[in-house]
Coordinates of C-alpha atoms in Angstrom, one line a residue:
Chain A
M1 CA 37.4 44.5 -20.4
K2 CA 39.0 48.0 -20.3
S3 CA 42.6 48.4 -20.8
T4 CA 44.5 49.2 -17.6
T5 CA 48.2 49.6 -16.8
L6 CA 49.2 46.7 -14.6
S7 CA 51.5 47.2 -11.7
Y8 CA 53.4 44.1 -10.8
R9 CA 56.8 42.7 -9.7
I10 CA 58.5 39.6 -10.9
F11 CA 60.9 37.7 -8.7
P12 CA 62.4 34.2 -8.5
L13 CA 60.8 31.5 -6.3
G14 CA 64.0 29.5 -6.1
D15 CA 65.5 28.3 -9.4
A16 CA 62.5 26.5 -10.8
A17 CA 59.7 29.0 -10.6
V18 CA 59.0 32.7 -11.1
T19 CA 56.5 34.7 -8.9
V20 CA 54.5 37.5 -10.5
D21 CA 53.2 39.7 -7.7
F22 CA 50.4 42.2 -8.3
G23 CA 50.4 43.6 -4.7
N24 CA 50.4 42.1 -1.3
I25 CA 46.7 42.5 -0.6
I26 CA 43.4 40.6 -0.8
D27 CA 41.4 42.5 -3.4
K28 CA 39.0 41.3 -6.0
S29 CA 40.4 43.3 -8.9
I30 CA 43.9 42.3 -8.2
N31 CA 42.8 38.7 -7.9
Q32 CA 41.1 39.2 -11.3
Q33 CA 44.4 40.2 -12.8
V34 CA 46.1 37.1 -11.4
L35 CA 43.4 34.9 -12.9
H36 CA 43.6 36.7 -16.3
L37 CA 47.3 35.9 -16.5
F38 CA 46.6 32.4 -15.2
N39 CA 44.0 31.7 -17.9
S40 CA 46.3 33.2 -20.6
L41 CA 49.2 30.9 -19.6
Q42 CA 46.9 27.9 -19.2
N43 CA 45.5 28.4 -22.7
D44 CA 48.8 29.2 -24.3
P45 CA 51.7 27.9 -22.2
L46 CA 55.2 29.4 -22.5
P47 CA 57.9 27.0 -23.8
G48 CA 59.4 25.1 -20.9
M49 CA 56.6 25.9 -18.6
K50 CA 55.6 23.1 -16.2
E51 CA 52.5 24.7 -14.6
V52 CA 51.1 27.9 -13.4
V53 CA 49.7 28.4 -9.9
P54 CA 47.5 31.4 -8.9
A55 CA 47.1 32.7 -5.4
Y56 CA 45.3 35.8 -3.9
S57 CA 47.4 38.5 -5.4
S58 CA 50.3 36.6 -7.0
L59 CA 51.0 33.7 -9.3
A60 CA 53.9 31.2 -9.7
V61 CA 55.1 29.9 -13.1
Y62 CA 57.0 26.7 -12.7
Y63 CA 59.4 25.8 -15.4
N64 CA 61.9 23.2 -16.4
A65 CA 65.2 25.2 -16.1
I66 CA 67.2 22.8 -18.2
D67 CA 64.8 23.0 -21.2
V68 CA 64.5 26.8 -20.9
R69 CA 68.3 27.2 -20.8
K70 CA 68.8 25.0 -23.8
K71 CA 66.9 27.5 -25.9
H72 CA 69.5 30.1 -25.1
N73 CA 72.6 27.8 -25.1
G74 CA 73.2 28.9 -21.5
S75 CA 73.7 32.6 -22.6
M76 CA 70.8 33.7 -20.4
T77 CA 69.5 32.3 -17.1
A78 CA 66.2 30.4 -17.3
F79 CA 64.8 32.9 -14.8
D80 CA 65.6 35.9 -17.0
S81 CA 64.2 34.1 -20.0
M82 CA 60.9 33.2 -18.3
S83 CA 60.6 36.7 -16.7
A84 CA 61.0 38.4 -20.1
Q85 CA 58.4 36.1 -21.7
I86 CA 55.9 36.7 -18.9
K87 CA 56.4 40.5 -19.1
E88 CA 55.7 40.2 -22.8
R89 CA 52.5 38.3 -22.2
L90 CA 51.4 40.8 -19.6
D91 CA 52.0 43.7 -22.0
Q92 CA 50.0 42.2 -24.9
S93 CA 47.1 40.1 -24.0
L94 CA 45.6 40.6 -20.6
T95 CA 43.0 43.1 -21.6
D96 CA 40.9 40.8 -23.8
I97 CA 40.4 37.6 -21.9
E98 CA 37.0 37.5 -20.1
T99 CA 37.1 35.0 -17.2
V100 CA 34.0 32.8 -16.9
S101 CA 33.0 32.5 -13.3
K102 CA 30.3 30.1 -12.3
L103 CA 27.9 30.6 -9.3
V104 CA 27.8 27.5 -7.1
S105 CA 25.1 27.1 -4.4
I106 CA 26.4 25.2 -1.4
P107 CA 23.9 23.9 1.2
V108 CA 25.2 24.1 4.8
C109 CA 23.8 22.8 8.0
Y110 CA 24.6 25.2 10.8
E111 CA 23.2 22.9 13.6
K112 CA 25.3 22.9 16.7
E113 CA 26.5 19.3 16.5
L114 CA 27.9 19.9 13.0
A115 CA 29.2 23.4 14.0
P116 CA 31.4 23.1 17.0
D117 CA 32.5 26.7 17.1
I118 CA 29.3 28.5 16.1
E119 CA 28.2 29.4 19.7
Y120 CA 31.7 30.6 20.6
L121 CA 31.8 32.8 17.5
A122 CA 28.4 34.3 18.1
N123 CA 29.3 35.0 21.8
A124 CA 32.6 36.5 20.9
K125 CA 31.0 38.8 18.4
S126 CA 27.9 39.5 20.6
I127 CA 25.4 38.4 18.0
S128 CA 22.8 35.6 18.0
V129 CA 23.5 32.3 16.2
D130 CA 20.6 33.1 13.8
E131 CA 22.1 36.5 13.0
L132 CA 25.5 34.8 12.3
I133 CA 23.8 32.3 9.9
R134 CA 21.9 35.1 8.2
M135 CA 25.1 37.0 7.7
H136 CA 27.1 34.1 6.4
T137 CA 24.3 33.2 3.9
S138 CA 23.4 36.8 2.9
K139 CA 26.0 37.3 0.2
E140 CA 28.0 35.7 -2.6
Y141 CA 31.6 35.0 -1.9
R142 CA 34.4 34.9 -4.4
V143 CA 36.8 31.9 -4.6
Y144 CA 40.1 33.7 -4.5
M145 CA 42.3 30.7 -4.7
L146 CA 42.6 27.0 -3.9
G147 CA 45.4 25.6 -1.7
F148 CA 46.3 24.0 1.6
L149 CA 44.5 20.7 0.6
P150 CA 43.1 19.4 -2.7
G151 CA 40.0 21.4 -3.3
F152 CA 40.3 23.7 -0.3
S153 CA 38.9 27.1 -1.4
Y154 CA 39.8 30.4 0.2
M155 CA 36.7 32.6 -0.1
G156 CA 35.9 36.1 0.9
E157 CA 35.1 38.3 2.4
V158 CA 32.7 37.7 5.3
D159 CA 31.1 40.6 7.1
E160 CA 33.4 42.2 9.6
K161 CA 30.8 41.4 12.3
I162 CA 31.5 37.7 11.9
A163 CA 35.2 37.8 11.2
I164 CA 37.3 36.0 13.8
A165 CA 40.9 34.9 14.4
R166 CA 41.8 31.2 13.8
K167 CA 42.4 28.9 16.7
P168 CA 45.8 28.9 18.3
Q169 CA 46.3 25.2 17.7
P170 CA 44.8 23.2 14.8
I171 CA 42.4 20.4 15.8
T172 CA 40.8 17.6 13.8
V173 CA 38.1 19.0 11.5
A174 CA 35.5 16.8 9.8
S175 CA 35.2 16.6 6.0
G176 CA 32.7 19.2 4.7
S177 CA 33.2 21.6 7.6
V178 CA 32.7 25.2 6.8
G179 CA 35.0 27.6 8.6
I180 CA 35.9 31.2 9.1
A181 CA 39.4 32.7 9.6
G182 CA 39.7 36.5 9.6
R183 CA 37.5 37.6 6.8
Q184 CA 38.0 34.4 4.9
T185 CA 35.6 31.5 4.7
G186 CA 36.3 28.1 3.4
I187 CA 35.3 24.4 3.3
Y188 CA 37.5 21.5 4.4
P189 CA 37.3 18.9 1.6
M190 CA 38.6 16.1 3.8
T191 CA 39.0 15.3 7.5
C192 CA 42.2 16.8 8.7
P193 CA 43.8 19.1 11.3
G194 CA 42.6 22.7 10.8
G195 CA 42.6 26.0 12.7
W196 CA 39.5 27.7 11.2
Q197 CA 36.4 28.3 13.4
I198 CA 33.8 25.8 12.3
I199 CA 30.3 27.2 11.9
G200 CA 28.6 24.4 9.8
R201 CA 29.0 21.5 7.5
T202 CA 28.0 20.8 3.9
P203 CA 27.0 17.4 2.6
V204 CA 28.4 18.4 -0.8
Q205 CA 31.6 16.7 -1.9
L206 CA 34.3 19.3 -2.7
F207 CA 36.9 16.9 -3.9
D208 CA 36.5 13.6 -5.9
P209 CA 39.7 12.1 -7.2
G210 CA 37.8 9.9 -9.6
K211 CA 36.5 12.9 -11.6
D212 CA 38.2 14.5 -14.6
E213 CA 37.8 17.8 -12.7
P214 CA 38.5 16.6 -9.2
T215 CA 37.4 19.8 -7.4
L216 CA 34.0 21.3 -7.3
L217 CA 35.3 24.9 -7.1
K218 CA 37.9 26.8 -9.1
A219 CA 39.5 30.2 -8.4
G220 CA 37.2 32.9 -9.7
D221 CA 34.0 31.0 -9.0
R222 CA 31.3 32.6 -6.8
V223 CA 29.7 30.7 -3.9
Q224 CA 26.3 31.2 -2.2
F225 CA 25.7 29.3 1.0
I226 CA 22.2 28.1 1.7
S227 CA 21.1 27.1 5.2
I228 CA 19.6 23.6 5.5
S229 CA 18.2 21.5 8.4
K230 CA 19.9 18.5 10.0
D231 CA 17.2 16.4 8.3
E232 CA 18.0 17.8 4.9
F233 CA 21.8 17.3 5.6
E234 CA 21.3 13.7 6.5
N235 CA 19.1 12.9 3.5
Y236 CA 21.1 14.9 1.0
Chain B
M1 CA 56.9 4.6 5.9
D2 CA 57.2 3.2 2.4
T3 CA 55.3 4.6 -0.5
V4 CA 55.2 4.5 -4.3
Q5 CA 56.5 7.7 -5.8
D6 CA 57.6 9.1 -9.2
L7 CA 58.9 12.6 -10.1
G8 CA 55.6 14.3 -9.1
R9 CA 52.2 15.3 -10.3
Y10 CA 52.6 18.7 -12.0
G11 CA 49.7 20.7 -13.5
W12 CA 47.2 20.6 -10.6
Q13 CA 48.5 22.9 -7.9
H14 CA 45.9 25.5 -9.0
L15 CA 43.3 23.1 -7.5
G16 CA 45.3 22.7 -4.3
I17 CA 46.8 19.4 -5.4
N18 CA 50.5 19.5 -4.6
P19 CA 53.0 17.7 -6.8
G20 CA 54.4 15.3 -4.2
G21 CA 56.7 12.7 -5.7
A22 CA 60.0 11.3 -4.5
M23 CA 61.8 13.4 -1.8
D24 CA 65.2 12.6 -3.5
K25 CA 64.2 12.7 -7.2
L26 CA 67.9 12.4 -8.3
S27 CA 68.2 9.0 -6.6
A28 CA 64.8 7.9 -7.8
Q29 CA 66.0 8.6 -11.4
I30 CA 69.3 6.8 -10.8
A31 CA 67.5 3.6 -9.6
N32 CA 65.3 3.6 -12.7
I33 CA 68.2 4.2 -15.1
L34 CA 70.3 1.4 -13.6
V35 CA 67.5 -1.1 -14.4
G36 CA 66.8 0.4 -17.9
N37 CA 63.6 2.2 -17.0
D38 CA 62.5 5.7 -18.0
P39 CA 63.9 7.9 -15.3
G40 CA 60.4 9.0 -14.3
E41 CA 59.0 5.5 -13.7
A42 CA 57.4 4.8 -10.3
V43 CA 59.7 3.5 -7.6
I44 CA 59.2 2.6 -3.9
E45 CA 60.5 5.2 -1.5
L46 CA 61.8 3.5 1.7
H47 CA 62.3 5.0 5.1
F48 CA 64.1 2.9 7.8
P49 CA 62.8 0.6 9.2
S50 CA 61.6 -0.4 5.8
S51 CA 59.6 -3.2 4.3
T52 CA 60.9 -6.6 3.4
F53 CA 60.2 -7.7 -0.1
F54 CA 59.5 -11.2 -1.4
F55 CA 60.0 -11.6 -5.2
E56 CA 57.4 -14.0 -6.7
Q57 CA 59.2 -13.8 -10.0
A58 CA 62.7 -13.1 -11.2
S59 CA 63.5 -9.4 -11.6
L60 CA 66.2 -6.9 -12.3
I61 CA 66.3 -4.3 -9.4
A62 CA 68.4 -1.5 -8.1
V63 CA 68.4 0.3 -4.7
S64 CA 69.7 3.9 -4.7
G65 CA 69.8 6.9 -2.3
A66 CA 70.3 5.9 1.3
D67 CA 72.3 2.9 2.3
F68 CA 70.1 0.7 4.6
S69 CA 72.5 -2.2 4.4
A70 CA 70.5 -4.4 2.1
T71 CA 70.6 -8.2 1.9
I72 CA 69.2 -10.7 -0.5
N73 CA 68.4 -14.0 1.2
G74 CA 70.7 -12.9 4.0
E75 CA 73.7 -12.0 1.8
E76 CA 74.8 -8.4 1.6
V77 CA 74.3 -6.5 -1.7
P78 CA 75.5 -3.1 -2.7
C79 CA 73.5 0.0 -3.4
M80 CA 73.7 1.8 -6.8
R81 CA 74.1 -1.4 -8.7
P82 CA 71.7 -3.4 -10.9
I83 CA 71.0 -6.8 -9.4
L84 CA 69.4 -9.8 -11.0
V85 CA 67.2 -11.4 -8.4
N86 CA 65.8 -14.9 -8.8
K87 CA 62.2 -15.8 -7.9
Y88 CA 61.4 -16.6 -4.3
S89 CA 64.2 -14.3 -3.1
I90 CA 63.8 -11.9 -0.1
L91 CA 65.2 -8.4 0.0
Q92 CA 65.7 -7.0 3.4
F93 CA 67.1 -3.8 5.0
H94 CA 69.0 -3.9 8.3
R95 CA 70.2 -0.5 9.5
I96 CA 70.9 3.0 8.4
E97 CA 74.5 3.2 7.1
K98 CA 74.0 6.5 5.3
G99 CA 71.2 8.8 4.2
A100 CA 67.5 8.9 5.0
R101 CA 65.6 7.5 2.0
A102 CA 66.3 4.6 -0.3
Y103 CA 64.6 4.0 -3.7
L104 CA 63.8 0.6 -5.1
A105 CA 63.3 0.3 -8.8
V106 CA 62.3 -2.8 -10.8
H107 CA 63.0 -3.4 -14.5
G108 CA 59.8 -2.5 -16.4
G109 CA 58.3 -0.5 -13.6
L110 CA 55.6 -1.1 -11.0
D111 CA 52.1 -1.9 -12.1
V112 CA 50.2 0.9 -10.3
P113 CA 47.5 3.1 -11.7
L114 CA 48.1 6.7 -12.7
W115 CA 46.1 9.5 -11.1
L116 CA 46.4 12.8 -12.9
N117 CA 49.3 11.4 -14.9
S118 CA 51.4 10.4 -11.9
S119 CA 52.0 7.3 -9.8
S120 CA 53.0 9.3 -6.7
T121 CA 51.1 8.5 -3.5
H122 CA 49.0 11.4 -2.3
L123 CA 48.5 10.4 1.4
K124 CA 46.1 13.3 2.2
A125 CA 43.9 12.7 -0.8
E126 CA 44.2 9.0 -0.2
T127 CA 44.8 8.3 -3.9
G128 CA 47.6 7.8 -6.3
G129 CA 50.4 5.2 -6.0
Y130 CA 49.5 1.9 -4.3
K131 CA 45.9 2.4 -3.1
G132 CA 46.6 5.9 -2.0
R133 CA 48.4 4.8 1.1
V134 CA 51.6 3.7 2.8
L135 CA 52.6 0.1 2.0
Q136 CA 51.5 -2.6 4.5
K137 CA 52.4 -6.2 5.2
D138 CA 51.1 -8.6 2.6
D139 CA 50.6 -5.9 -0.1
E140 CA 51.3 -7.3 -3.6
I141 CA 52.6 -5.0 -6.3
G142 CA 52.7 -6.3 -9.9
F143 CA 55.4 -5.7 -12.5
K144 CA 54.3 -3.6 -15.4
R145 CA 56.3 -5.5 -18.0
P146 CA 57.6 -8.8 -16.6
V147 CA 60.6 -10.2 -18.4
D148 CA 61.7 -13.8 -18.0
L149 CA 65.1 -13.4 -16.5
C150 CA 65.4 -16.9 -15.1
S151 CA 67.6 -18.2 -17.9
L152 CA 70.2 -15.5 -17.0
L153 CA 70.4 -16.7 -13.4
G154 CA 70.2 -20.5 -13.7
K155 CA 70.3 -21.8 -10.2
K156 CA 71.9 -18.6 -8.7
E157 CA 69.8 -16.7 -6.2
F158 CA 71.0 -13.4 -7.4
E159 CA 73.7 -11.7 -9.3
V160 CA 75.1 -8.2 -8.9
L161 CA 75.8 -6.8 -12.4
P162 CA 79.2 -5.3 -13.1
W163 CA 78.2 -1.7 -14.0
K164 CA 77.6 1.0 -11.4
T165 CA 77.4 4.7 -10.8
D166 CA 79.7 6.6 -8.5
S167 CA 77.3 7.4 -5.7
N168 CA 78.9 10.7 -5.1
W169 CA 79.2 12.2 -8.6
G170 CA 78.3 15.8 -9.1
D171 CA 77.4 16.1 -5.4
D172 CA 79.0 14.9 -2.3
N173 CA 76.3 13.5 -0.1
H174 CA 78.4 13.8 2.9
A175 CA 78.7 17.6 2.5
K176 CA 76.7 19.5 5.0
E177 CA 76.4 22.7 3.1
I178 CA 73.1 23.6 1.4
L179 CA 73.2 26.3 -1.2
V180 CA 70.2 28.8 -1.3
L181 CA 68.9 31.7 -3.2
P182 CA 67.5 34.7 -1.4
G183 CA 63.7 34.6 -0.8
H184 CA 61.4 37.6 -1.4
E185 CA 61.2 38.4 2.3
W186 CA 65.0 38.0 3.0
E187 CA 65.5 41.7 3.5
R188 CA 62.9 41.6 6.4
L189 CA 65.5 39.7 8.5
T190 CA 67.4 41.9 11.0
G191 CA 71.2 42.1 10.5
H192 CA 71.8 39.8 13.5
S193 CA 69.4 37.3 12.1
K194 CA 71.2 37.3 8.8
E195 CA 74.4 36.6 10.6
I196 CA 72.8 33.7 12.4
F197 CA 71.5 32.4 9.1
F198 CA 75.0 32.2 7.6
D199 CA 77.2 31.6 10.6
R200 CA 75.4 28.9 12.5
A201 CA 74.6 25.3 11.9
F202 CA 70.9 24.4 11.7
L203 CA 69.6 21.3 13.3
I204 CA 66.9 19.2 11.6
T205 CA 64.4 18.4 14.4
N206 CA 62.2 15.4 14.9
Q207 CA 59.3 17.4 13.6
S208 CA 60.4 16.7 10.0
D209 CA 58.7 14.6 7.4
R210 CA 57.8 14.5 3.7
M211 CA 56.0 17.9 4.1
G212 CA 58.9 19.8 5.5
Y213 CA 61.9 19.9 7.9
R214 CA 61.5 22.1 10.9
L215 CA 64.9 23.5 11.9
K216 CA 66.3 24.6 15.2
S217 CA 68.7 27.5 15.8
E218 CA 68.9 30.7 17.8
P219 CA 65.5 32.4 16.9
L220 CA 65.5 34.8 13.9
S221 CA 63.6 38.0 13.8
T222 CA 62.3 40.5 11.3
F223 CA 62.1 44.3 11.1
T224 CA 58.4 44.2 10.2
N225 CA 55.4 42.0 11.0
E226 CA 53.6 43.0 7.9
E227 CA 51.5 40.1 6.8
V228 CA 52.3 38.1 3.7
V229 CA 49.2 37.3 1.8
S230 CA 49.2 33.6 1.0
S231 CA 51.4 33.2 -2.1
P232 CA 52.8 30.1 -3.9
V233 CA 55.6 28.2 -2.3
S234 CA 57.8 25.4 -3.6
F235 CA 60.0 22.4 -2.7
G236 CA 63.0 24.0 -1.0
T237 CA 61.3 27.2 0.1
V238 CA 62.7 28.2 3.5
Q239 CA 60.0 30.0 5.6
L240 CA 60.3 31.8 8.9
L241 CA 57.7 30.6 11.4
P242 CA 56.1 32.9 14.0
N243 CA 58.3 31.4 16.7
G244 CA 61.5 32.5 14.9
Q245 CA 62.5 29.1 13.7
L246 CA 62.8 28.0 10.0
I247 CA 61.0 25.3 8.1
V248 CA 62.2 24.0 4.7
L249 CA 59.3 22.8 2.5
M250 CA 59.8 19.3 1.1
A251 CA 58.0 17.1 -1.4
D252 CA 54.5 17.1 0.2
H253 CA 54.5 20.8 0.8
Q254 CA 51.3 22.9 0.6
T255 CA 50.9 24.8 -2.7
A256 CA 50.8 28.3 -1.0
G257 CA 51.8 29.8 2.3
G258 CA 51.8 33.0 4.2
Y259 CA 55.0 32.9 6.2
P260 CA 57.9 35.0 5.1
R261 CA 60.1 33.3 2.5
V262 CA 63.6 34.0 3.5
A263 CA 65.4 31.6 1.1
H264 CA 65.0 28.8 -1.4
V265 CA 67.2 25.7 -1.5
I266 CA 68.6 25.3 -5.0
S267 CA 67.1 22.3 -7.0
A268 CA 70.6 20.7 -7.3
H269 CA 70.7 20.4 -3.5
H270 CA 67.2 18.9 -3.0
S271 CA 68.7 15.4 -3.1
R272 CA 71.4 16.2 -0.6
L273 CA 68.7 17.7 1.8
A274 CA 66.4 14.8 1.3
Q275 CA 69.1 12.4 2.5
M276 CA 69.5 14.3 5.8
K277 CA 67.5 13.2 8.8
P278 CA 66.4 14.5 12.2
G279 CA 69.5 15.1 14.3
D280 CA 71.7 16.2 11.3
L281 CA 73.2 19.6 11.2
F282 CA 73.9 21.7 8.1
I283 CA 74.8 25.2 7.1
F284 CA 73.3 27.6 4.5
R285 CA 75.3 29.4 1.9
F286 CA 74.1 31.9 -0.7
T287 CA 74.6 31.3 -4.4
D288 CA 73.2 33.0 -7.5
Q289 CA 70.6 32.0 -10.2
Q290 CA 73.3 31.3 -12.8
T291 CA 75.3 28.9 -10.5
A292 CA 72.1 27.2 -9.3
E293 CA 71.0 26.5 -12.9
E294 CA 74.5 25.3 -13.9
L295 CA 74.7 22.8 -11.0
L296 CA 71.3 21.5 -12.0
T297 CA 72.4 21.2 -15.7
K298 CA 75.5 19.3 -14.6
Q299 CA 73.3 16.8 -12.7
H300 CA 71.1 16.4 -15.7
Q301 CA 74.0 15.8 -18.0
H302 CA 75.4 13.1 -15.6
L303 CA 72.0 11.4 -15.6
L304 CA 72.0 11.4 -19.5
Q305 CA 75.5 9.9 -19.6
L306 CA 74.5 7.2 -17.1
Q307 CA 71.4 6.5 -19.1
N308 CA 73.4 5.9 -22.3
A309 CA 75.9 3.7 -20.6
C310 CA 73.3 1.6 -18.9
K311 CA 71.1 1.2 -21.9
F312 CA 74.0 -0.2 -24.0
K313 CA 74.8 -2.8 -21.3
L314 CA 71.2 -3.7 -20.6
D315 CA 70.3 -4.3 -24.2
E316 CA 73.2 -6.7 -24.5
L317 CA 72.0 -8.5 -21.4
L318 CA 68.4 -8.6 -22.2
N319 CA 69.0 -9.8 -25.8
A320 CA 70.7 -12.8 -24.3
C321 CA 67.5 -13.9 -22.6
N322 CA 65.1 -13.5 -25.6

């Protein structure tokens, strides 16, 4: 990993968390910086840290303000203390951590009855359904972050030719539904209201509370969708 | 809607698993402390109309937070007091006197499994707490460490113990002022919108629940519509929705969001906010990081004092029954 000068801003997220912001854009290399800091803090937590939460281009460090203040006998705010320690971490170690990213193949059935919005999307973008499926399965996607629901992964970026706005109102979406919103694609790990345009469904379980690692995907993973038939879906 | 909650499930937001936990964590801790538990033990969070509880064995309980006019076997009992309850007693709640959420703690804790180190109910994931769901008629919850308290009560149905906590210490629950810190997108608000933010009362609408409170006011507007890329949000984050109204994120908030963050309710006022309900009005007031942390520290110190006082009295009491 080459050494680069990082550009970032640190600001409070209330009085119990700090945000580190690497730039308000969706970008692979910026997300990589977020995950480097995330991994560094997961492996070697700062004193008083409660947890660290990565997003697209920013990350939050939650802390116990009372514990952090105690260290300084109240002479410094917990926010200032955490900010200084995070800056220090960013200065020293972010160049030598290699993130391991796994490639996960996810079978998806794009048949109409499991893909309520696939014809709408194809029509809106003036392409055939087959072409849409080909485009969605033609590349690897990066898992930028998890959020919204346990195990819900925000992946990108889909080809501009199949990018589409989300629905004006969320409607009930079945568990395993694969959707598109803008240039993002994602999978609903459970049945719930959702606004993404649904183009297929996977038989794979994205979230299992009984497992030590309850989600199939993690930020930084790569995903390849593979088209399967209705028959394969049902007998998966 | 009654659920089992504790102080939340931290360490899993990177997988999209939000911390949840009690809406009013201060009151949840007080209930536990009054009955001699670790402050982070699982409690039952009650919303009115709430469940009625039948005790199959004697127990030491406390109800904190909202006042739902509790009775045991039809006789009124106070909030914020430890109460010895004999077996076959019935605890009921009759009306909302004050607040929005009450917490029921039992000595020794509730026998519910941990999921990812927490007993909080995660309703969306349908796991954690009591079977991952809202409590229903005929559910039976065991006590983790049952203590034989019968000898203390003799033939009495219940006894309110003499020690208590001042329900308003460190924070006046009647106050309708919520202190906030500026959010990262605060400066996006127009001058007029900033005036509205500080000068007007905000109404908590019916579209308010454990995920968040939707507020109503004259609509606010911003200078720019530049998109905010989804970024972490927290309990107390005040976001501006596209319709110009605000939402305050509460215990079951999502882990990240893309609406402008105009402010954050300070941790020391989460409890106050959690005891407000639809129809209530409040005003926002800015404070600074230092003050916010000092107020939180004060709350924490008060909890420690209460814990020491209760522990001493409880040890005396429990020694008498062994």
